[in-house]
């Protein structure tokens, strides 16, 4: 029996799933504040250690991480000398620099308003890098992002910029540059994925354009952060289906309050479950290919296959490797009874072993990151479903805008673009009617009304009588006179 | 038209102007101050386009105006059949209910009539108007739509030279004599329900007689409906009719002779417990039952009032708490309608902000500059805990997370009131047609020279008047985010060196004042 190299599941997952998807899905930590930091780090570079700012506001269990004397030494005369004044200043600065609680001793992502506070924090788990690649490689956004970074260096009329500029380590050396981008061959470079990548890149370019134009810098950073985070979620939701030869999945989002519209709620929850099911199918199909490649496309003998499987190294380190190998073999025997191909049965057994090690991490990642950017609800508890919360609305508005649009876009056209470009649905549509379970027409219409209400309440749409709604183009609306 | 004929219409609830015969329509017609200007425009050869929601009274207004035209030739454009021929200057083509005809017909009939020099009178819902405006040959519709949308957005464009544009969507009939006039036609026709017939007293006619005899009660009924305007509720003419009809004709007494079982049939009960939309919304904003009046409550509980039932609630309590509660509810609501004096009116003011917001809307409609201080005060207090109505503190936060509320807001700039722009929709109509009920239901707040606008509705106004919620409350999140977008557009310039920053921590209720110099890289506390 020729011995085939056994599969190490963790490295296989990193190499194939992570690299093909372009994003890590194994931690619930990433928030928009991390993602925009990662995006700017990869897109415009020059990250700094931001030592003075970290000393002033970094958190540790029980409060601030550093004692006053360390802060004074590090901040080099920037902060008050008096203890009481220093404590008050640090409390106020924490609200300006670290409102999202993402600044710690080792890892720090600030509420960026000044480029000196872009850091090397890797907590975004490649989401920032993904957004940067989409923007630069597919969205032609290099110029806009560069202009944005340059603009952030100029004085801005908000309190955050002044405080961050005062704490900028201008004399400090830049931190080590980030790791090189991942290898080629990810979903956005495939024929199936390229149209979606272009749309996501276009969204990020529009967000960067806003940021580079005369729009308020804080608002622009917010929109860019939400857009970058959402781009990662959409990649996870759509790329596996596209790579499998399918079309965009229907992502029905509940906009009405979480307790309302039960049929929309159910359909939206199912849409999210289907996203994860598509991800599982995609990973399984890659495992099938992997086994076939390893056996050079020939149907392996039972003994060869058992030998291959018995060498499997689990996703997580375990003291009982022998037990894992026995489990893989047992799973293989079970799958063999219902599967024609031995390679397929082996792949299914490997997937089950991988899934046990993953422990629903991709689902938890999507739910947590989705909640952080307003794309998943409810905020607490189970029953995760796709939602649209207030904070995501500027991103969605930009997502449905085109280059030639004027001041307004009819709501119907705008929502059709969301569906065509990203699969995002809110109201009655042929695609929502084809979903199972199917939301009622009345509730879908009410859901669409909830979206127009929400847009109008923020001043991002104008509603007229008889439910006529125009979505306002932020690229025109937020331009200063 | 006899009372019996009108009663039959009311009993059926079918108050569609399009479907009533001419005598009935005239008997129900309520003088509309818009009739004369529409008729005058047509007589002068100008076209008129009336738009609005279904039920706003477009057809009724058009028919009234045509009736006032006298012997002028009017050619109606029907849904099908040949278009009117031989039109000439001085004639009027009446294109009625455009939404019921094909786009082609709606466009051609207008083009032909105007080509012949005739005036055109069009009634169209705003949805179809939007669609027609985008068509080739839809110039009149496009012209009208631009005007309607501009006025709805708070601009004041005049009518085009040859066209009068009226959007009834901005009209609130509760702010005209409509309710009083409708009651005058409706109350005399009210009779006992079929169950009671002539055999026993029925809540329907008893309530109707008492209301007809009490100007105070009629005014208070009108006030409650009027307050809905402030809550953003646009009640159409048809809805108003149906609501009032439902108060007196929507109830059938049960066979049970018990007087408590018949209490829900009195209009003062149905207004707060009825199933019909506006009634439910009235109850959501104000219900006398929720307003504590200890002195009166004790008297009403003891039965010292003229409200049905004859048995005091205190006595009914021996039978069971539910009967006593029902009797007390009836007594309290009756008292609120019929009590002389100011106390019932004060109850509304203290229980609901609607009246106060209505005053703000009216003031803004008269002169938007009047309310800038009040708007600034609410913005400053809600965001930064400051009581300052002289300027707007440009309050910012930079939290990027959508799943939790930010607690710290800060301002590094202040803007004079002169830069704050407050507008109201339908202001042009309100000034042009003073008594026709045009009234804004929101303020449109923005900055001078900046396109972005924050709509301040009653709900927003109430939230801004309270304390900023720190837990998850989507209404507060929406208001806060809308304010973030507004503040982001504030006309402020970046300071070159030192800036004074006011920081407010909402959780600790703590103000801190920093002086930050970005050039010298210093941060100091200010007193």
PDB file of C-alpha atoms in Angstrom, chain B residues 35-202:
ATOM      1  CA  UNK B  35     -63.279  75.314  -3.877  1.00  0.00           C
ATOM      2  CA  UNK B  36     -63.207  78.986  -4.743  1.00  0.00           C
ATOM      3  CA  UNK B  37     -59.513  79.251  -5.697  1.00  0.00           C
ATOM      4  CA  UNK B  38     -59.753  76.107  -7.834  1.00  0.00           C
ATOM      5  CA  UNK B  39     -62.851  77.387  -9.605  1.00  0.00           C
ATOM      6  CA  UNK B  40     -61.248  80.808 -10.074  1.00  0.00           C
ATOM      7  CA  UNK B  41     -58.131  79.284 -11.627  1.00  0.00           C
ATOM      8  CA  UNK B  42     -60.186  77.211 -14.064  1.00  0.00           C
ATOM      9  CA  UNK B  43     -62.327  80.192 -14.933  1.00  0.00           C
ATOM     10  CA  UNK B  44     -59.147  82.094 -15.736  1.00  0.00           C
ATOM     11  CA  UNK B  45     -58.068  79.332 -18.116  1.00  0.00           C
ATOM     12  CA  UNK B  46     -55.354  77.874 -15.854  1.00  0.00           C
ATOM     13  CA  UNK B  47     -55.056  74.149 -15.373  1.00  0.00           C
ATOM     14  CA  UNK B  48     -55.331  72.612 -11.924  1.00  0.00           C
ATOM     15  CA  UNK B  49     -53.753  69.391 -10.698  1.00  0.00           C
ATOM     16  CA  UNK B  50     -55.024  68.023  -7.382  1.00  0.00           C
ATOM     17  CA  UNK B  51     -53.009  65.256  -5.819  1.00  0.00           C
ATOM     18  CA  UNK B  52     -52.838  63.517  -2.466  1.00  0.00           C
ATOM     19  CA  UNK B  53     -53.680  60.245  -0.770  1.00  0.00           C
ATOM     20  CA  UNK B  54     -56.678  58.105  -1.562  1.00  0.00           C
ATOM     21  CA  UNK B  55     -59.561  59.505   0.478  1.00  0.00           C
ATOM     22  CA  UNK B  56     -58.179  63.023   0.781  1.00  0.00           C
ATOM     23  CA  UNK B  57     -61.198  64.469  -0.999  1.00  0.00           C
ATOM     24  CA  UNK B  58     -59.682  65.163  -4.413  1.00  0.00           C
ATOM     25  CA  UNK B  59     -62.786  64.115  -6.329  1.00  0.00           C
ATOM     26  CA  UNK B  60     -65.066  65.990  -3.982  1.00  0.00           C
ATOM     27  CA  UNK B  61     -63.041  69.182  -4.308  1.00  0.00           C
ATOM     28  CA  UNK B  62     -62.903  68.874  -8.094  1.00  0.00           C
ATOM     29  CA  UNK B  63     -66.649  68.332  -8.364  1.00  0.00           C
ATOM     30  CA  UNK B  64     -67.404  71.228  -6.043  1.00  0.00           C
ATOM     31  CA  UNK B  65     -65.149  73.517  -8.073  1.00  0.00           C
ATOM     32  CA  UNK B  66     -66.740  72.447 -11.374  1.00  0.00           C
ATOM     33  CA  UNK B  67     -70.195  73.011  -9.905  1.00  0.00           C
ATOM     34  CA  UNK B  68     -69.111  76.526  -8.982  1.00  0.00           C
ATOM     35  CA  UNK B  69     -68.011  77.238 -12.570  1.00  0.00           C
ATOM     36  CA  UNK B  70     -71.538  77.838 -13.746  1.00  0.00           C
ATOM     37  CA  UNK B  71     -72.290  77.328 -17.444  1.00  0.00           C
ATOM     38  CA  UNK B  72     -68.742  76.777 -18.624  1.00  0.00           C
ATOM     39  CA  UNK B  73     -68.360  73.675 -20.814  1.00  0.00           C
ATOM     40  CA  UNK B  74     -66.832  70.778 -18.915  1.00  0.00           C
ATOM     41  CA  UNK B  75     -65.769  67.644 -20.780  1.00  0.00           C
ATOM     42  CA  UNK B  76     -65.095  64.678 -18.520  1.00  0.00           C
ATOM     43  CA  UNK B  77     -62.433  62.181 -19.554  1.00  0.00           C
ATOM     44  CA  UNK B  78     -63.720  58.739 -18.613  1.00  0.00           C
ATOM     45  CA  UNK B  79     -61.630  55.642 -17.998  1.00  0.00           C
ATOM     46  CA  UNK B  80     -62.435  54.363 -21.464  1.00  0.00           C
ATOM     47  CA  UNK B  81     -64.259  55.432 -24.585  1.00  0.00           C
ATOM     48  CA  UNK B  82     -63.482  58.264 -26.949  1.00  0.00           C
ATOM     49  CA  UNK B  83     -61.615  61.281 -25.698  1.00  0.00           C
ATOM     50  CA  UNK B  84     -63.502  64.595 -25.750  1.00  0.00           C
ATOM     51  CA  UNK B  85     -63.405  66.341 -29.116  1.00  0.00           C
ATOM     52  CA  UNK B  86     -63.831  69.934 -30.208  1.00  0.00           C
ATOM     53  CA  UNK B  87     -62.354  71.383 -27.024  1.00  0.00           C
ATOM     54  CA  UNK B  88     -61.573  75.065 -27.211  1.00  0.00           C
ATOM     55  CA  UNK B  89     -60.185  77.867 -25.113  1.00  0.00           C
ATOM     56  CA  UNK B  90     -62.518  78.485 -22.173  1.00  0.00           C
ATOM     57  CA  UNK B  91     -63.505  74.847 -21.855  1.00  0.00           C
ATOM     58  CA  UNK B  92     -62.412  72.577 -19.042  1.00  0.00           C
ATOM     59  CA  UNK B  93     -61.307  68.972 -19.509  1.00  0.00           C
ATOM     60  CA  UNK B  94     -61.846  67.043 -16.296  1.00  0.00           C
ATOM     61  CA  UNK B  95     -59.369  64.151 -16.123  1.00  0.00           C
ATOM     62  CA  UNK B  96     -60.772  62.362 -13.146  1.00  0.00           C
ATOM     63  CA  UNK B  97     -58.953  59.727 -11.149  1.00  0.00           C
ATOM     64  CA  UNK B  98     -55.939  59.241 -13.384  1.00  0.00           C
ATOM     65  CA  UNK B  99     -54.880  56.146 -11.445  1.00  0.00           C
ATOM     66  CA  UNK B 100     -57.881  54.298 -12.883  1.00  0.00           C
ATOM     67  CA  UNK B 101     -56.907  54.886 -16.517  1.00  0.00           C
ATOM     68  CA  UNK B 102     -53.995  53.864 -18.696  1.00  0.00           C
ATOM     69  CA  UNK B 103     -50.861  56.041 -18.721  1.00  0.00           C
ATOM     70  CA  UNK B 104     -51.336  56.570 -22.435  1.00  0.00           C
ATOM     71  CA  UNK B 105     -54.835  57.914 -21.906  1.00  0.00           C
ATOM     72  CA  UNK B 106     -53.808  60.098 -18.983  1.00  0.00           C
ATOM     73  CA  UNK B 107     -51.008  61.649 -21.022  1.00  0.00           C
ATOM     74  CA  UNK B 108     -52.921  62.076 -24.265  1.00  0.00           C
ATOM     75  CA  UNK B 109     -56.052  63.561 -22.757  1.00  0.00           C
ATOM     76  CA  UNK B 110     -54.026  66.275 -21.040  1.00  0.00           C
ATOM     77  CA  UNK B 111     -51.879  66.965 -24.094  1.00  0.00           C
ATOM     78  CA  UNK B 112     -54.905  67.173 -26.425  1.00  0.00           C
ATOM     79  CA  UNK B 113     -56.852  69.468 -24.126  1.00  0.00           C
ATOM     80  CA  UNK B 114     -53.959  71.829 -23.535  1.00  0.00           C
ATOM     81  CA  UNK B 115     -53.146  71.767 -27.212  1.00  0.00           C
ATOM     82  CA  UNK B 116     -56.676  72.978 -27.883  1.00  0.00           C
ATOM     83  CA  UNK B 117     -56.261  75.799 -25.362  1.00  0.00           C
ATOM     84  CA  UNK B 118     -58.639  74.286 -22.796  1.00  0.00           C
ATOM     85  CA  UNK B 119     -57.924  74.252 -19.093  1.00  0.00           C
ATOM     86  CA  UNK B 120     -57.380  70.846 -17.523  1.00  0.00           C
ATOM     87  CA  UNK B 121     -58.515  69.694 -14.110  1.00  0.00           C
ATOM     88  CA  UNK B 122     -56.687  66.538 -13.021  1.00  0.00           C
ATOM     89  CA  UNK B 123     -57.112  64.464  -9.891  1.00  0.00           C
ATOM     90  CA  UNK B 124     -54.339  61.947  -9.316  1.00  0.00           C
ATOM     91  CA  UNK B 125     -52.803  60.050  -6.434  1.00  0.00           C
ATOM     92  CA  UNK B 126     -49.158  60.871  -5.869  1.00  0.00           C
ATOM     93  CA  UNK B 127     -47.940  57.382  -6.809  1.00  0.00           C
ATOM     94  CA  UNK B 128     -49.315  57.489 -10.385  1.00  0.00           C
ATOM     95  CA  UNK B 129     -48.251  61.134 -10.615  1.00  0.00           C
ATOM     96  CA  UNK B 130     -44.680  60.007 -10.002  1.00  0.00           C
ATOM     97  CA  UNK B 131     -44.947  57.383 -12.751  1.00  0.00           C
ATOM     98  CA  UNK B 132     -46.550  59.742 -15.267  1.00  0.00           C
ATOM     99  CA  UNK B 133     -43.992  62.468 -14.613  1.00  0.00           C
ATOM    100  CA  UNK B 134     -41.270  60.191 -15.938  1.00  0.00           C
ATOM    101  CA  UNK B 135     -43.078  59.594 -19.274  1.00  0.00           C
ATOM    102  CA  UNK B 136     -42.577  61.374 -22.522  1.00  0.00           C
ATOM    103  CA  UNK B 137     -45.352  63.991 -22.991  1.00  0.00           C
ATOM    104  CA  UNK B 138     -45.776  64.030 -19.195  1.00  0.00           C
ATOM    105  CA  UNK B 139     -44.632  67.656 -18.851  1.00  0.00           C
ATOM    106  CA  UNK B 140     -47.650  68.794 -16.831  1.00  0.00           C
ATOM    107  CA  UNK B 141     -47.271  65.894 -14.439  1.00  0.00           C
ATOM    108  CA  UNK B 142     -43.509  66.445 -14.139  1.00  0.00           C
ATOM    109  CA  UNK B 143     -44.050  70.146 -13.520  1.00  0.00           C
ATOM    110  CA  UNK B 144     -46.593  69.371 -10.805  1.00  0.00           C
ATOM    111  CA  UNK B 145     -44.443  66.691  -9.202  1.00  0.00           C
ATOM    112  CA  UNK B 146     -41.493  69.061  -8.893  1.00  0.00           C
ATOM    113  CA  UNK B 147     -43.693  71.572  -7.127  1.00  0.00           C
ATOM    114  CA  UNK B 148     -45.273  68.964  -4.832  1.00  0.00           C
ATOM    115  CA  UNK B 149     -41.954  67.481  -3.827  1.00  0.00           C
ATOM    116  CA  UNK B 150     -40.327  70.847  -3.271  1.00  0.00           C
ATOM    117  CA  UNK B 151     -43.166  72.009  -1.022  1.00  0.00           C
ATOM    118  CA  UNK B 152     -43.096  68.711   0.840  1.00  0.00           C
ATOM    119  CA  UNK B 153     -39.382  69.256   1.442  1.00  0.00           C
ATOM    120  CA  UNK B 154     -40.014  72.709   2.917  1.00  0.00           C
ATOM    121  CA  UNK B 155     -39.276  74.863  -0.125  1.00  0.00           C
ATOM    122  CA  UNK B 156     -41.730  77.538  -1.224  1.00  0.00           C
ATOM    123  CA  UNK B 157     -41.970  77.417  -5.028  1.00  0.00           C
ATOM    124  CA  UNK B 158     -44.855  79.373  -6.533  1.00  0.00           C
ATOM    125  CA  UNK B 159     -47.299  77.715  -8.886  1.00  0.00           C
ATOM    126  CA  UNK B 160     -46.227  77.733 -12.540  1.00  0.00           C
ATOM    127  CA  UNK B 161     -47.954  80.432 -14.610  1.00  0.00           C
ATOM    128  CA  UNK B 162     -50.523  78.220 -16.268  1.00  0.00           C
ATOM    129  CA  UNK B 163     -50.948  75.566 -13.581  1.00  0.00           C
ATOM    130  CA  UNK B 164     -52.250  75.442 -10.017  1.00  0.00           C
ATOM    131  CA  UNK B 165     -50.853  72.537  -7.999  1.00  0.00           C
ATOM    132  CA  UNK B 166     -52.611  71.344  -4.868  1.00  0.00           C
ATOM    133  CA  UNK B 167     -51.378  68.486  -2.721  1.00  0.00           C
ATOM    134  CA  UNK B 168     -54.040  67.548  -0.224  1.00  0.00           C
ATOM    135  CA  UNK B 169     -51.507  65.268   1.507  1.00  0.00           C
ATOM    136  CA  UNK B 170     -50.403  68.328   3.477  1.00  0.00           C
ATOM    137  CA  UNK B 171     -53.881  69.213   4.596  1.00  0.00           C
ATOM    138  CA  UNK B 172     -55.264  68.266   8.008  1.00  0.00           C
ATOM    139  CA  UNK B 173     -59.023  68.561   7.978  1.00  0.00           C
ATOM    140  CA  UNK B 174     -59.111  68.247  11.754  1.00  0.00           C
ATOM    141  CA  UNK B 175     -57.729  71.791  11.754  1.00  0.00           C
ATOM    142  CA  UNK B 176     -60.722  73.104   9.814  1.00  0.00           C
ATOM    143  CA  UNK B 177     -64.431  73.111  10.632  1.00  0.00           C
ATOM    144  CA  UNK B 178     -64.737  69.676   9.087  1.00  0.00           C
ATOM    145  CA  UNK B 179     -65.414  67.714  12.302  1.00  0.00           C
ATOM    146  CA  UNK B 180     -67.978  70.222  13.561  1.00  0.00           C
ATOM    147  CA  UNK B 181     -69.762  70.279  10.188  1.00  0.00           C
ATOM    148  CA  UNK B 182     -69.695  66.505   9.821  1.00  0.00           C
ATOM    149  CA  UNK B 183     -71.189  66.085  13.296  1.00  0.00           C
ATOM    150  CA  UNK B 184     -73.913  68.566  12.370  1.00  0.00           C
ATOM    151  CA  UNK B 185     -74.952  66.270   9.515  1.00  0.00           C
ATOM    152  CA  UNK B 186     -74.412  63.044  11.358  1.00  0.00           C
ATOM    153  CA  UNK B 187     -75.826  63.525  14.863  1.00  0.00           C
ATOM    154  CA  UNK B 188     -79.451  64.256  13.852  1.00  0.00           C
ATOM    155  CA  UNK B 189     -79.611  60.958  11.985  1.00  0.00           C
ATOM    156  CA  UNK B 190     -78.509  58.722  14.871  1.00  0.00           C
ATOM    157  CA  UNK B 191     -81.128  56.217  16.068  1.00  0.00           C
ATOM    158  CA  UNK B 192     -81.163  53.237  18.405  1.00  0.00           C
ATOM    159  CA  UNK B 193     -79.405  50.091  17.330  1.00  0.00           C
ATOM    160  CA  UNK B 194     -81.446  47.157  16.032  1.00  0.00           C
ATOM    161  CA  UNK B 195     -81.217  45.280  19.324  1.00  0.00           C
ATOM    162  CA  UNK B 196     -82.545  48.127  21.405  1.00  0.00           C
ATOM    163  CA  UNK B 197     -84.898  49.558  18.746  1.00  0.00           C
ATOM    164  CA  UNK B 198     -87.622  51.399  20.664  1.00  0.00           C
ATOM    165  CA  UNK B 199     -87.685  48.934  23.542  1.00  0.00           C
ATOM    166  CA  UNK B 200     -85.038  50.436  25.807  1.00  0.00           C
ATOM    167  CA  UNK B 201     -82.535  53.335  25.967  1.00  0.00           C
ATOM    168  CA  UNK B 202     -79.657  52.835  23.552  1.00  0.00           C
TER     169      UNK B 202
END
